[in-house]
Amino acid sequence: MEALLFTQGLNVVFEALILAMLVLGLAVVMGLLNVLNIAHGEFIMIGAYAAYIVQRAGLPYLLAIPAAALVCGVIGLVVERCLIRPLHYEPFETLLATWGLGLLLRKCVELGFGRGYRSVDIPIGGSVSLFGESYPTYRLVLMLVAVLVLASLFVWYRRAPTGARIRAMVGNPVLAEAVGIRTRELARNTFITGTALAGVAGVMVAPLTPVEPFMGLTFIVNSFFALVVGGMGTVSGLFAGATIIGGLQSVLSAAVSPTSAYIAMLLISILFLWQRPRGLFPRP
Amino acid sequence: MPTSIKMTRRDLVRAAGAAALAVGAPTIIRPARAADALKIGVLVADSGPAALFGPAQRAAAELGAATINAKGGILGRQVEIIFADAGASPAEVAKSAVKLMLSDKVEMIFGSHDSAVRQGVENVVKGKIPYVYTPLFEGDDCSSNVYFLGEVPEQELQKTLPKMVELAKGKTFYLVGNDYVWPRTTNDKAKKYIADLGGTVVAEDYYPLGAPNKFENTVAKIKSAKPAIVLQTLVGGDNVNFNRTFADFNLSDDILRLSCLLEENTLIGIGKDASKNLYSSLGYFADLDLPENKAFIGELTKKHGDKAPQQCTISKGLYDAFVFAAAVTTKSKSLAAKDFAAAAEGVQFDTPSGSMTMTHRHTSKNIFLARCEGTKFAVIDTFAAVPTQQSCT
Amino acid sequence: MAYFLVRSILILAFLILIPPLLGEFWAYQLGLYFIYGLAALGVGLTWGQAGILPLGQGMFVAIAAYLTAHGLLAFGSSPIAYLALPAASVIVAVLAFAFAALVFRGRFEQGPSFSLMTLALTLAAFQVANGWSSVTGGFNGLRNIPGLPGLDGFLDLYYLIAILLGLSIAAVDYLVHAPIGVLWRAIADNERRLAFLGYDVAVIKAVAFAVASGLAGLAGALYAPQQNLVTPDLAGFAFSGDLVIFAAVGGRATVLGPVIGAVVVGVLSAELRDRFPWWEIGIALFFIVVVLRLPGGLMTLFAPLQRFSFARTTIRARSAAPGKPRIATSLSVAFEDVRVRVGDVTILDGLSVRTGEEAVLCVIGPNGAGKTSTLNVMTGMLPRRGGRIVIDGADVLRPEPAIVANKGVARKFQTPSVFPKLTIDENLAVALWAGRWRGFDLLRLGLFGWTSPLLEEMRGRFQFLHDGTRPASALSHGERQILELTMALITEPRMLLLDEPCAGLSHEETAAVIDAIQWARGELNLRIIIIEHDMELVRRLADRVVVLHQGRFLADGSVEEVQCNPEVRAVYVGGSR
């Protein structure tokens, strides 16, 4: 029984961390730029396909990370130029435009790769024994990476000048422009960072899930919930949201039943959104 | 008692060969001979979650039509297919069915899609023309003038479960499925068979449909419960997801898995690393080592080359529908509901997976138990003419 | 009114003439898309008018469809079955109203949280519909639902759907152009301003959501007999998303747009679906082009036809607005040891101050003294951490803008806060209606003719107010200051809070504004609290001056007294003015 509890505990942490990684790109784009990028899941999907191609080519899996970041970054660049900027980063307008974009990206990938499932082999196989219980190595590595990424992001956003500039731009774009921050470039780069991060998340989850053109749709809804429940534009918010949405569902799923857990997660999200409409840790 | 109008196996092989010519003709020239062509509406998944079957469904249907046409068509008329997308909502597909009947004047409808869509189509067809539903499903539908070619849970389980118990040397089952009618019905039937075998069900988990499911929890519970067999009724991406998670947690060496809907595409998604000790029970596998199947696949390869879409039980059923309709009409000489229904009872027809017999508007057929070898299926047992135990009149 | 009737009758006639022209299949197909159009009509109403994007309207369609299905199954061929339609629609409207009123209560939020709540609801509803087989028939759906008694075939039902759609369009058209419609657009524009005029914003928003959901309910109620089958996919995310797409493509800000969007997208998809395997790429590109090039949706293309729309430019007979019950005395307010903290920053640190006999009280103090925060905490825009606020002798436990406004407090903000997308007349009308409308007044077009002596006086003083059809966004900064001041005054408050009322005004404007304030004060027996930096202005207006410093009371008295006060001088040393 303790063994089961221990594994389930790790599962809860794993789900929260993985969700945080999946949300990260969206958190950057939506939390900082107020762009409701509904095509976020499609960038994750493209990242996963990049991982598939890299693995099929017999290249080391780590190469998939820069590859996915590059592909998704370039698509992000084009999208920013052709869709997001012409719509002046307006939340509702970009929501609609990226809905069309998501459909387009799904069909384009389908055109190239077909509709069938692709499988990406686990790059680090085997399991590690922790206190007598074995847990898959790749999942442990993912958890470690997620923690490192989130921690360094936290530090970077607080310390680095770019972080300060983004905060300034978000707080007051006109003033930021006046003090010499090139908001247009900064917004573009922030957007590209968001899409590239989605691609990297895709590489991370590709070995765990079926890789197919519609896989992004399964990520997007939970990502939005995690982001809004947690609070946009802060690292603590991202973490809190992922823990509540991902972790809670995992706990309830183990304790009650997966369907009830899912419904309960939705209802609890409604409660949080009601009582804390700006999220648990909103941007001040 | 089946009558003797069935095509022999050799006939089928020959017919399929002759069909190649007809299939080669581009579909655009259809109107030229449309005068007395018998139009059949075929509902395939061009969009939506099942769209990965779409191309294979189209290919199977086209080959079915060509095969029948090469043998003189249906009631002496050449068959012409009009495809419609069944991947949309039930309302939208029902609308397509109305259009097929009112505008295109189809005289039969064949469909491969989910049960919600089927009920939508049944509502508008209202038994006016024969409607042949081809994929596996949960059974318990007796709408008039509707004919079911797919596997029902009884067929997938009754012979297969004893064999699995034998292979696993254990009788404890863990059931995991998606939370909707097909998995729940299948598991209800399974529990009966398991009880008959003296086995026990240690737990059941149902995962919401269309939700971002993760399976670590269930896998951890399975690890702790140590059943002999995990019976799966998961569909699509969840099926892939569960099986990969299962293998990641190192359970595939000790616990057998039987999936009730594991076809070729899903297995590719699961991948070679996660398919050890994974079994599938279905009425058709593309690699079946039968001459009928070799001919079927051969013709598809001849036409589509390397790009031939991967066949599976879901898509191949549409080929069967043409063979079935031809067999029934040979006997009924009419498409009128009453004549067709009367002739359908007991009709026997040969398909790429062997001979089938329609009884009570469901189809008894061969069921194959296959073990996954990498991303291929190896049939380890064949159960001939498994009855459906459905009782539509 | 005549235009409105003509337009509605034309639409209805067009809908009824379709089947003879296009045939039975089109009657069936369009019947389905009209049902979707009904639900989209509601999305357009909440989103395009009130600025609230609902992502889960499919849930209301589904609930009403299941309810109607059970009604039809229970009553079968009895004419009572027809009652299922309005009943289902009303039930979901009431549910929607209760949900929205609860959620909107006591907060101003145009962010995505409400949208996501509706999304979560519909996702949960899908699972419930899927699992609750005994009631919903589960995944495969509730089948064999009888049609409506007396209606045979696709055509009969088409006419019913067409007539109900025509009537619904007319009803929404009316609502949008009625006073309630102006309030909805005012909410989308500047929700806080509306609350500060004393409106119960939560209820007004909830009404919009309820009307929209009632339309979704009507759609669901017609869906059940049209399809004879109700499946959970109505509550699925895809369908709710489609409704939003219909509204966006057609034009969410217009009445007809969402319906046209539903028909265009529906027919386009249906026609392309079976012909081109990659039709979805076409739909995606079409959609992106619409969003980029036609932000107003397809209805932009029909802009030249707008003059046929139900225009309110027709001069309406002026009528006197009902008077407000007036209490002769001016309003008093007292702060007792009020504390406000935001995060780590102390904003008010035990502020105690009260109004006295004076009519005009000026609050001064250096930057960060807590002047504006004092007004904010009094009107419920900042949470209080301690102390008491007494308005008109009564303790205000939970100040909220509307509550405070209804006690007779009007506020003019530092940066002018008007409804930029509304016209001058609409801005003024919204302010004039505040506290004066009763019962179903907000549905009466006659309200647009309301005026009051005070409003006419202001119009006389400020000529630009006559140019009623100009949008407020076209006004200069100074004009907007004056418009907001006028709006505050015509609510006939007992206390007026002004935050630097003359900032950004020219000399002439400043003089005119001061003159108007002086006049209003005499006319209304008004107490005015002004936050001001400009000592010249303070000298001209103030009966009494209160000086704040670092969130505390520092000194008070006449202008001369505080100017001589050593403590005040110490605070201002090195500072400005």
XYZ file of C-alpha atoms in Angstrom, chain B residues 38-283:
246
model
C -27.235 1.844 -58.807
C -26.034 4.572 -56.519
C -24.820 3.687 -53.080
C -24.074 6.321 -50.477
C -20.957 5.425 -48.517
C -20.287 7.252 -45.258
C -16.589 7.396 -44.450
C -14.557 9.364 -41.927
C -12.963 12.154 -43.935
C -12.713 14.390 -40.901
C -13.044 14.160 -37.139
C -11.345 11.796 -34.702
C -11.703 8.710 -36.923
C -10.310 10.431 -40.007
C -7.201 8.261 -39.939
C -9.415 5.481 -41.311
C -10.828 7.658 -44.092
C -8.428 6.855 -46.932
C -8.490 3.116 -46.162
C -12.279 3.173 -45.982
C -12.501 4.837 -49.370
C -10.043 2.381 -50.884
C -11.888 -0.632 -49.472
C -15.258 0.663 -50.666
C -13.947 1.419 -54.140
C -12.459 -2.037 -54.412
C -15.712 -3.538 -53.171
C -17.707 -1.694 -55.820
C -15.267 -2.616 -58.548
C -15.311 -6.258 -57.502
C -19.083 -6.373 -57.626
C -19.234 -4.467 -60.893
C -16.806 -6.866 -62.507
C -19.229 -9.640 -61.677
C -22.167 -7.812 -63.204
C -23.055 -5.370 -60.483
C -26.122 -5.525 -58.282
C -29.457 -6.551 -59.857
C -27.686 -6.283 -63.186
C -26.844 -2.657 -62.636
C -23.396 -1.206 -62.220
C -22.764 0.152 -58.782
C -21.712 3.743 -58.303
C -20.388 5.083 -55.024
C -21.188 8.496 -53.671
C -19.001 9.204 -50.670
C -20.038 11.452 -47.834
C -18.111 12.507 -44.755
C -19.196 10.718 -41.596
C -16.651 12.426 -39.365
C -18.879 15.337 -38.414
C -21.630 15.543 -35.801
C -24.623 13.171 -36.022
C -26.822 16.047 -37.209
C -24.416 16.954 -39.980
C -24.020 13.354 -41.176
C -27.761 12.775 -40.993
C -28.084 15.790 -43.248
C -25.614 14.241 -45.679
C -27.728 11.082 -45.624
C -30.829 13.106 -46.443
C -28.969 14.678 -49.323
C -27.825 11.280 -50.540
C -31.401 10.086 -50.583
C -33.159 13.198 -51.873
C -30.648 14.679 -54.294
C -28.404 11.803 -55.258
C -31.173 9.211 -55.115
C -28.970 6.549 -53.590
C -30.651 3.183 -53.152
C -28.502 1.915 -50.317
C -26.288 3.443 -47.662
C -23.162 1.828 -46.256
C -21.548 3.444 -43.266
C -18.438 3.136 -41.121
C -18.627 5.578 -38.199
C -19.603 5.732 -34.538
C -22.950 4.702 -33.082
C -24.195 8.232 -32.364
C -23.844 9.038 -36.048
C -25.517 5.734 -36.896
C -28.552 6.659 -34.845
C -28.686 10.022 -36.578
C -28.570 8.348 -39.983
C -31.143 5.735 -38.959
C -33.475 8.556 -37.991
C -33.477 10.027 -41.471
C -33.222 6.810 -43.486
C -36.148 5.433 -41.467
C -35.758 2.006 -43.025
C -36.688 3.276 -46.482
C -33.524 1.875 -48.050
C -31.091 -0.769 -46.818
C -28.460 0.682 -44.508
C -25.405 -1.458 -43.860
C -23.357 -0.528 -40.786
C -19.922 -2.087 -40.988
C -17.636 -1.370 -38.001
C -17.490 -3.210 -34.707
C -19.876 -1.794 -32.121
C -21.730 -2.584 -28.910
C -24.755 -4.305 -30.473
C -28.303 -3.935 -29.168
C -29.690 -2.100 -32.176
C -32.568 -3.562 -34.165
C -33.666 -0.605 -36.284
C -35.538 -1.863 -39.287
C -33.750 -2.431 -42.575
C -30.354 -1.875 -40.919
C -27.734 -4.627 -41.259
C -24.719 -4.987 -39.025
C -21.494 -6.489 -40.326
C -19.191 -5.552 -37.436
C -17.986 -7.488 -34.442
C -20.158 -7.256 -31.335
C -18.649 -7.693 -27.842
C -19.879 -11.280 -27.569
C -17.875 -12.203 -30.648
C -14.758 -10.454 -29.466
C -14.853 -12.095 -26.053
C -16.622 -15.449 -25.800
C -13.922 -17.570 -27.421
C -11.049 -15.218 -26.815
C -11.240 -14.834 -23.048
C -10.812 -18.583 -22.282
C -7.785 -18.588 -24.551
C -6.329 -15.554 -22.785
C -6.826 -17.177 -19.408
C -4.950 -20.181 -20.726
C -2.103 -18.008 -22.005
C -1.891 -15.919 -18.861
C -2.244 -18.879 -16.513
C -4.393 -16.667 -14.350
C -7.995 -15.549 -14.086
C -7.787 -12.102 -12.521
C -8.787 -9.222 -14.737
C -8.337 -5.484 -14.552
C -10.733 -3.633 -16.863
C -9.829 -0.244 -18.248
C -11.811 1.622 -20.844
C -13.169 4.925 -22.006
C -16.327 6.114 -20.326
C -19.081 5.568 -22.859
C -21.480 2.954 -24.043
C -19.239 0.636 -26.099
C -16.624 -0.007 -23.374
C -19.255 -0.295 -20.658
C -21.372 -2.744 -22.664
C -18.304 -4.722 -23.649
C -17.148 -4.921 -20.049
C -20.598 -5.941 -18.851
C -20.494 -8.848 -21.263
C -16.888 -9.562 -20.336
C -17.768 -9.806 -16.661
C -20.289 -12.497 -17.468
C -17.738 -14.531 -19.415
C -15.126 -13.996 -16.717
C -17.553 -15.245 -14.089
C -18.288 -18.292 -16.246
C -14.561 -18.969 -16.356
C -14.373 -18.725 -12.588
C -12.267 -15.586 -12.854
C -12.501 -12.316 -10.962
C -12.437 -8.664 -11.909
C -10.112 -6.856 -9.488
C -11.024 -3.331 -10.592
C -12.501 -1.250 -13.381
C -11.383 2.203 -14.484
C -13.211 4.351 -16.992
C -11.570 7.386 -18.484
C -13.575 10.332 -19.826
C -13.931 10.577 -23.563
C -12.222 13.489 -25.223
C -10.408 14.601 -22.082
C -6.647 14.992 -21.725
C -6.238 11.640 -19.991
C -3.087 10.419 -18.355
C -2.813 6.844 -17.240
C -0.081 6.809 -14.611
C -2.655 6.359 -11.863
C -4.308 3.313 -13.323
C -0.973 1.804 -14.235
C 0.226 2.250 -10.653
C -2.949 0.582 -9.426
C -2.478 -2.280 -11.857
C 1.077 -2.670 -10.663
C -0.186 -2.948 -7.145
C -3.171 -5.204 -7.931
C -1.138 -7.591 -10.121
C -3.928 -8.973 -12.295
C -3.179 -11.685 -14.834
C -4.865 -9.844 -17.687
C -5.734 -6.239 -18.412
C -8.805 -6.034 -20.628
C -8.823 -2.777 -22.537
C -11.693 -0.972 -24.171
C -9.860 2.285 -24.784
C -10.136 3.962 -28.142
C -7.814 6.021 -30.306
C -5.169 8.133 -28.637
C -6.079 6.899 -25.155
C -5.377 3.354 -26.283
C -1.910 4.385 -27.440
C -1.314 6.477 -24.354
C -2.299 3.779 -21.888
C -0.241 1.067 -23.500
C 2.865 3.210 -23.721
C 2.513 4.207 -20.073
C 1.928 0.566 -19.141
C 5.141 -0.501 -20.823
C 7.105 2.441 -19.426
C 6.224 1.225 -15.968
C 7.702 -2.157 -16.842
C 4.497 -4.136 -16.530
C 4.432 -5.664 -19.995
C 6.646 -8.603 -19.036
C 4.354 -9.978 -16.367
C 0.825 -8.938 -17.277
C -1.013 -9.782 -20.489
C -3.108 -7.148 -22.181
C -6.098 -7.800 -24.400
C -7.506 -4.896 -26.327
C -10.974 -4.985 -27.870
C -10.155 -2.325 -30.424
C -6.538 -2.545 -31.390
C -6.025 -2.318 -35.115
C -2.994 -1.651 -37.273
C -2.864 2.154 -36.975
C -3.196 2.156 -33.214
C -0.470 -0.459 -32.905
C 1.895 1.725 -34.911
C 1.166 4.497 -32.428
C 1.840 2.212 -29.477
C 5.153 1.293 -31.031
C 7.395 -1.738 -30.831
C 8.735 -0.947 -27.365
C 5.321 -1.022 -25.756
C 3.628 -3.925 -27.506
C 5.078 -6.897 -25.675
C 2.379 -9.303 -24.448
C -0.308 -7.171 -26.012
C -3.153 -9.051 -27.708
C -5.971 -8.029 -29.959
C -9.217 -9.789 -30.721
C -10.855 -8.705 -33.961
C -12.607 -10.016 -37.042
